[in-house]
CSV table of C-alpha atoms and ligand atoms in Angstrom, one decimal:
chain,number,residue,atom,x,y,z
A,20,VAL,CA,-40.9,106.5,71.1
A,21,THR,CA,-37.6,106.3,73.4
A,22,VAL,CA,-36.9,104.9,76.8
A,23,VAL,CA,-35.7,106.8,80.2
A,24,VAL,CA,-34.0,105.4,83.1
A,25,ALA,CA,-35.6,106.4,86.4
A,26,ALA,CA,-34.2,107.2,89.5
A,27,THR,CA,-34.8,103.6,91.1
A,28,CYS,CA,-32.2,102.1,88.9
A,29,THR,CA,-29.6,100.3,91.0
A,30,ALA,CA,-26.9,100.5,88.2
A,31,CYS,CA,-26.7,96.7,88.1
A,32,GLY,CA,-25.6,97.1,84.1
A,33,ALA,CA,-27.9,94.6,83.2
A,34,CYS,CA,-29.5,96.7,80.3
A,35,LEU,CA,-25.9,98.0,78.9
A,36,ALA,CA,-25.2,94.7,78.1
A,37,THR,CA,-28.5,93.7,76.4
A,38,CYS,CA,-28.9,96.7,74.1
A,39,PRO,CA,-28.4,95.6,70.6
A,40,GLU,CA,-27.8,99.2,69.2
A,41,ARG,CA,-25.4,100.2,72.5
A,42,ALA,CA,-27.8,103.2,73.0
A,43,LEU,CA,-27.0,102.8,76.9
A,44,LEU,CA,-24.3,104.5,78.0
A,45,ARG,CA,-22.5,103.9,81.6
A,46,ALA,CA,-22.9,106.8,83.8
A,47,PRO,CA,-22.3,107.6,87.1
A,48,ARG,CA,-25.8,107.1,88.4
A,49,ARG,CA,-27.8,105.6,86.0
A,50,PRO,CA,-27.1,104.6,82.6
A,51,ALA,CA,-27.9,107.5,79.7
A,52,VAL,CA,-29.9,106.8,76.7
A,53,ILE,CA,-28.6,107.9,73.2
A,54,ASP,CA,-31.8,108.9,71.8
A,55,ALA,CA,-30.3,108.8,68.1
A,56,LEU,CA,-29.4,105.3,68.7
A,57,CYS,CA,-32.1,103.8,70.2
A,58,THR,CA,-34.3,102.0,67.9
A,59,ASP,CA,-37.4,101.4,70.6
A,60,CYS,CA,-37.0,97.7,70.6
A,61,LEU,CA,-37.4,97.6,74.5
A,62,ALA,CA,-35.0,94.8,75.1
A,63,CYS,CA,-33.6,97.0,78.3
A,64,LEU,CA,-37.5,97.1,79.6
A,65,GLU,CA,-37.6,93.1,80.0
A,66,VAL,CA,-34.2,92.3,81.7
A,67,CYS,CA,-34.5,95.6,84.0
A,68,PRO,CA,-35.0,94.0,87.5
A,69,VAL,CA,-36.5,97.0,89.1
A,70,ASP,CA,-38.3,98.1,86.0
A,71,ALA,CA,-36.5,101.5,86.1
A,72,ILE,CA,-36.7,101.4,82.3
A,73,VAL,CA,-39.9,103.2,81.1
A,74,PRO,CA,-41.0,104.1,77.1
A,75,VAL,CA,-41.3,107.9,76.4
A,76,PRO,CA,-44.5,108.6,74.2
A,77,PRO,CA,-44.4,109.8,71.2
A,78,PRO,CA,-45.4,113.5,71.3
A,79,VAL,CA,-49.3,113.9,70.2
A,80,HIS,CA,-49.9,114.4,66.6
A,81,PRO,CA,-51.6,117.3,65.5
A,82,ILE,CA,-54.4,115.1,63.6
A,83,GLU,CA,-55.1,113.2,66.6
A,84,GLU,CA,-54.9,116.7,68.8
A,85,ALA,CA,-57.9,117.6,66.9
A,86,SER,CA,-59.7,114.6,66.6
A,87,TYR,CA,-59.6,114.3,70.2
A,88,ARG,CA,-61.1,118.2,70.5
A,89,ILE,CA,-63.8,117.1,68.0
A,90,MET,CA,-65.1,114.2,69.9
A,91,THR,CA,-65.2,115.8,73.3
A,92,GLU,CA,-67.4,118.5,71.6
A,93,ARG,CA,-69.4,116.0,70.2
A,94,VAL,CA,-69.9,113.1,73.2
A,95,ASP,CA,-71.3,114.2,76.3
A,96,LEU,CA,-68.9,112.2,78.9
A,97,SER,CA,-70.4,114.3,81.7
A,98,ALA,CA,-71.6,110.7,83.5
A,99,TRP,CA,-67.8,110.1,84.0
A,100,ASP,CA,-65.4,111.3,86.4
A,101,GLY,CA,-61.7,111.7,86.4
A,102,ARG,CA,-59.6,108.7,85.1
A,103,ASP,CA,-62.8,106.8,84.2
A,104,ARG,CA,-63.5,109.5,81.7
A,105,ASP,CA,-60.1,109.0,80.5
A,106,VAL,CA,-60.9,105.6,79.4
A,107,VAL,CA,-64.2,106.0,78.2
A,108,ALA,CA,-63.1,108.4,76.2
A,109,ARG,CA,-60.3,106.8,74.6
A,110,MET,CA,-62.9,104.2,73.7
A,111,VAL,CA,-64.9,106.1,71.8
A,112,HIS,CA,-61.9,108.2,70.0
A,113,ALA,CA,-60.5,104.9,69.3
A,114,THR,CA,-63.8,103.3,67.4
A,115,ALA,CA,-65.4,107.0,66.7
A,116,ASP,CA,-68.5,105.0,68.3
A,117,GLU,CA,-70.4,107.0,70.2
A,118,SER,CA,-72.5,104.8,71.8
A,119,PHE,CA,-69.7,103.6,74.3
A,120,ALA,CA,-70.1,107.2,76.2
A,121,GLY,CA,-73.5,105.6,77.3
A,122,THR,CA,-72.8,101.7,77.5
A,123,ALA,CA,-69.3,101.6,79.0
A,124,ARG,CA,-69.2,100.2,82.4
A,125,VAL,CA,-66.5,100.8,84.8
A,126,GLY,CA,-65.8,98.9,88.1
A,127,GLU,CA,-64.9,100.8,90.8
A,128,ARG,CA,-61.1,99.5,91.3
A,129,ALA,CA,-60.7,98.7,87.7
A,130,VAL,CA,-58.9,101.7,86.6
A,131,GLU,CA,-56.9,101.7,89.7
A,132,ALA,CA,-55.8,98.1,89.4
A,133,ALA,CA,-55.0,98.3,85.8
A,134,VAL,CA,-52.7,101.3,86.6
A,135,VAL,CA,-50.7,99.5,89.4
A,136,ALA,CA,-50.2,96.5,87.3
A,137,LEU,CA,-49.4,98.3,84.2
A,138,ALA,CA,-46.8,100.6,86.2
A,139,ALA,CA,-45.4,97.2,87.5
A,140,GLY,CA,-44.8,95.9,84.1
A,141,ALA,CA,-47.4,92.9,84.4
A,142,ALA,CA,-48.2,91.1,81.8
A,143,VAL,CA,-51.0,91.8,79.4
A,144,VAL,CA,-52.9,88.8,78.2
A,145,CYS,CA,-55.2,89.7,75.0
A,146,ASP,CA,-57.4,87.5,73.0
A,147,ALA,CA,-56.3,88.5,69.5
A,148,ARG,CA,-53.5,89.8,68.1
A,149,MET,CA,-55.1,93.0,66.7
A,150,VAL,CA,-55.2,94.2,70.1
A,151,VAL,CA,-51.5,93.0,71.0
A,152,ALA,CA,-50.9,95.3,67.7
A,153,GLY,CA,-53.0,98.1,69.0
A,154,ILE,CA,-51.1,98.6,72.1
A,155,PRO,CA,-47.5,99.0,70.8
A,156,SER,CA,-46.5,100.9,73.8
A,157,VAL,CA,-47.4,98.3,76.3
A,158,ALA,CA,-44.3,96.2,76.4
A,159,GLY,CA,-45.7,92.8,78.4
A,160,ALA,CA,-48.7,92.3,75.8
A,161,VAL,CA,-49.0,88.9,74.5
A,162,CYS,CA,-51.6,86.7,72.5
A,163,LEU,CA,-51.3,83.1,72.8
A,164,LEU,CA,-53.5,82.1,69.8
A,165,ASP,CA,-50.7,81.1,67.6
A,166,GLU,CA,-49.6,78.2,70.0
A,167,VAL,CA,-53.1,76.9,69.1
A,168,PRO,CA,-52.8,75.7,65.8
A,169,ALA,CA,-56.5,73.8,66.0
A,170,ALA,CA,-59.6,74.3,68.1
A,171,PRO,CA,-59.6,71.4,70.7
A,172,PRO,CA,-63.0,69.0,70.6
A,173,GLY,CA,-65.7,70.8,72.4
A,174,ASP,CA,-63.7,74.5,72.3
A,175,THR,CA,-62.8,77.4,70.5
A,176,ARG,CA,-59.2,78.3,69.8
A,177,SER,CA,-59.5,81.7,71.6
A,178,ALA,CA,-60.7,80.0,74.9
A,179,ALA,CA,-58.1,77.2,74.2
A,180,ALA,CA,-55.6,79.9,74.1
A,181,ILE,CA,-56.8,81.8,77.4
A,182,ARG,CA,-57.1,78.4,79.1
A,183,ARG,CA,-53.1,78.0,78.2
A,184,ALA,CA,-52.4,81.7,79.2
A,185,ALA,CA,-53.9,80.8,82.6
A,186,GLU,CA,-51.3,78.3,83.3
A,187,ARG,CA,-48.4,81.1,82.3
A,188,TYR,CA,-50.2,84.0,84.2
A,189,PRO,CA,-52.1,83.0,87.0
A,190,ASP,CA,-51.9,85.8,89.0
A,191,ASP,CA,-51.9,89.5,88.4
A,192,ALA,CA,-52.1,90.0,84.5
A,193,LEU,CA,-54.1,92.7,82.8
A,194,TRP,CA,-56.7,90.2,80.7
A,195,VAL,CA,-58.0,91.9,77.4
A,196,PHE,CA,-60.7,90.8,75.4
A,197,GLY,CA,-61.6,92.7,72.1
A,198,ASN,CA,-63.1,89.8,69.7
A,199,ALA,CA,-64.1,86.5,71.3
A,200,PRO,CA,-66.9,86.0,73.7
A,201,THR,CA,-66.0,82.5,74.4
A,202,ALA,CA,-62.1,83.5,75.4
A,203,LEU,CA,-64.1,86.0,78.1
A,204,PHE,CA,-66.2,83.1,79.1
A,205,ALA,CA,-62.8,80.9,79.6
A,206,LEU,CA,-61.3,83.5,81.7
A,207,LEU,CA,-64.6,83.5,83.8
A,208,GLU,CA,-65.0,79.8,84.5
A,209,LEU,CA,-61.1,79.9,85.1
A,210,HIS,CA,-61.7,82.3,88.1
A,211,ALA,CA,-64.5,81.0,89.2
A,212,ALA,CA,-62.2,77.7,89.5
A,213,GLY,CA,-59.5,79.5,91.5
A,214,VAL,CA,-57.1,79.1,88.8
A,215,VAL,CA,-56.4,82.6,87.7
A,216,ARG,CA,-56.6,85.8,89.6
A,217,PRO,CA,-56.6,88.7,87.4
A,218,ALA,CA,-55.3,92.0,88.1
A,219,ALA,CA,-58.0,93.6,86.1
A,220,VAL,CA,-60.1,93.0,83.0
A,221,VAL,CA,-60.8,94.8,80.2
A,222,GLY,CA,-63.8,93.2,78.6
A,223,LEU,CA,-65.1,94.1,75.3
A,224,PRO,CA,-65.8,91.0,72.9
A,225,VAL,CA,-68.0,91.9,69.8
A,226,GLY,CA,-70.4,90.4,67.7
A,227,TYR,CA,-73.8,89.0,67.6
A,228,VAL,CA,-73.1,85.5,69.3
A,229,GLY,CA,-72.2,85.9,72.8
A,230,ALA,CA,-70.7,88.8,73.2
A,231,ALA,CA,-73.3,91.0,75.0
A,232,GLU,CA,-73.9,87.3,77.2
A,233,SER,CA,-70.0,87.3,78.2
A,234,LYS,CA,-70.0,90.8,79.2
A,235,GLU,CA,-73.1,90.6,81.0
A,236,ALA,CA,-71.7,87.7,83.0
A,237,LEU,CA,-68.4,89.3,83.7
A,238,TRP,CA,-70.4,92.8,85.2
A,239,ALA,CA,-72.7,90.2,87.3
A,240,GLY,CA,-69.7,88.2,88.6
A,241,ASP,CA,-67.0,88.7,91.4
A,242,LEU,CA,-64.8,90.5,88.8
A,243,ARG,CA,-67.1,93.2,88.5
A,244,PRO,CA,-65.2,95.8,90.7
A,245,ILE,CA,-62.0,95.4,88.4
A,246,ALA,CA,-63.9,95.3,85.2
A,247,ILE,CA,-64.0,97.7,82.3
A,248,THR,CA,-66.8,96.6,79.7
A,249,ASN,CA,-69.8,97.8,78.3
A,250,SER,CA,-73.1,96.5,77.5
A,251,GLY,CA,-74.5,94.8,73.9
A,252,ALA,CA,-73.0,93.7,71.1
A,253,ARG,CA,-70.8,96.5,70.4
A,254,GLY,CA,-67.2,96.2,71.4
A,255,GLY,CA,-64.1,94.8,69.5
A,256,SER,CA,-60.1,95.4,69.5
A,257,PRO,CA,-59.8,99.0,68.6
A,258,ALA,CA,-62.3,99.7,71.7
A,259,ALA,CA,-60.4,97.7,73.9
A,260,ALA,CA,-56.7,98.7,72.7
A,261,GLY,CA,-58.1,102.2,73.0
A,262,ALA,CA,-59.0,101.3,76.6
A,263,VAL,CA,-55.7,99.8,77.6
A,264,ASN,CA,-53.6,102.9,75.6
A,265,ALA,CA,-55.5,105.1,78.1
A,266,LEU,CA,-54.6,102.7,81.3
A,267,ALA,CA,-51.1,102.7,79.9
A,268,ARG,CA,-50.6,106.6,79.7
A,269,LEU,CA,-52.4,106.7,83.4
A,270,ALA,CA,-49.4,104.4,84.5
A,271,ARG,CA,-46.8,106.2,82.8
A,272,ALA,CA,-47.9,109.3,84.3
A,273,ARG,CA,-47.7,107.6,87.4
A,274,ARG,CA,-44.4,106.0,87.2
A,275,GLU,CA,-42.9,109.7,85.9
A,276,ALA,CA,-44.4,111.1,88.9
A,277,SER,CA,-42.7,108.6,91.5
A,278,THR,CA,-39.3,109.2,89.8
B,330,LIG,S1,-35.3,100.3,73.4
B,330,LIG,FE1,-33.9,99.1,72.6
B,330,LIG,S2,-32.3,100.1,71.3
B,330,LIG,FE2,-33.2,101.6,73.0
B,330,LIG,S3,-32.0,101.6,74.6
B,330,LIG,FE3,-33.5,99.8,75.0
B,330,LIG,S4,-32.6,97.9,74.2
B,330,LIG,FE4,-31.4,99.9,73.3
B,331,LIG,S1,-31.3,97.3,84.0
B,331,LIG,FE1,-32.5,98.9,85.2
B,331,LIG,S2,-31.2,98.7,87.6
B,331,LIG,FE2,-30.1,97.6,85.9
B,331,LIG,S3,-28.5,99.4,85.1
B,331,LIG,FE3,-30.3,98.8,83.6
B,331,LIG,S4,-32.2,100.7,84.4
B,331,LIG,FE4,-30.3,100.6,86.1
């Protein structure tokens, strides 16, 4: 991965001063990136006021290419159209769990809303560090579990971390759940109370206690049009990260098309 500077650059120079590797050179219209020096720290993305710097994904590895081809031969994804299919396929591919092809649920505006948010550099709030680890190309991904050392009385750490995140990112974040049903329930409560207004929600908690119920509540509520989820106990961080990686790839394509 390296980065490219898009035509929307205003030549403010902020990234030049930030790059720790001196991998950005002043050039007449916009900074030039020296790929050999860039370490992919993405610090320049953080400082660019107009989101003109975008990461370039690595080329698809031949093993991943073969794996994707085998998956699409084995799994019937014909029930899914266009970009929804891209997201569901990635969930199946990331987990080798073919049941997602039948149990996934994608709200009518969910993919577009998530792509717009990611293309705009929105915060991506995750309920587990494993989700963050699974989406390395998404610059704005955070998990606040470490800020909650112990569960508050009557609550879980995961839910408390989501309440904390809601204070910090009340508007237009992408919320991603790959682990804790209590975290997803907390987001639904916060949304119902008017505290938080997500751009979109990837809701894929896993397990036998509360996961299916939390996802049913997501799908039955006001967030349904912007929700990507599934029915049943299956879910998990790899599935959630897979969905976000598919959305991030679509967002990158959109950004590149607009440059
Ligand atoms: S990603 Fe890091 S090393 Fe690469 S150009 Fe940006 S600031 Fe420099
Ligand atoms: S921070 Fe963004 S707008 Fe400013 S010079 Fe760098 S790429 Fe251009």
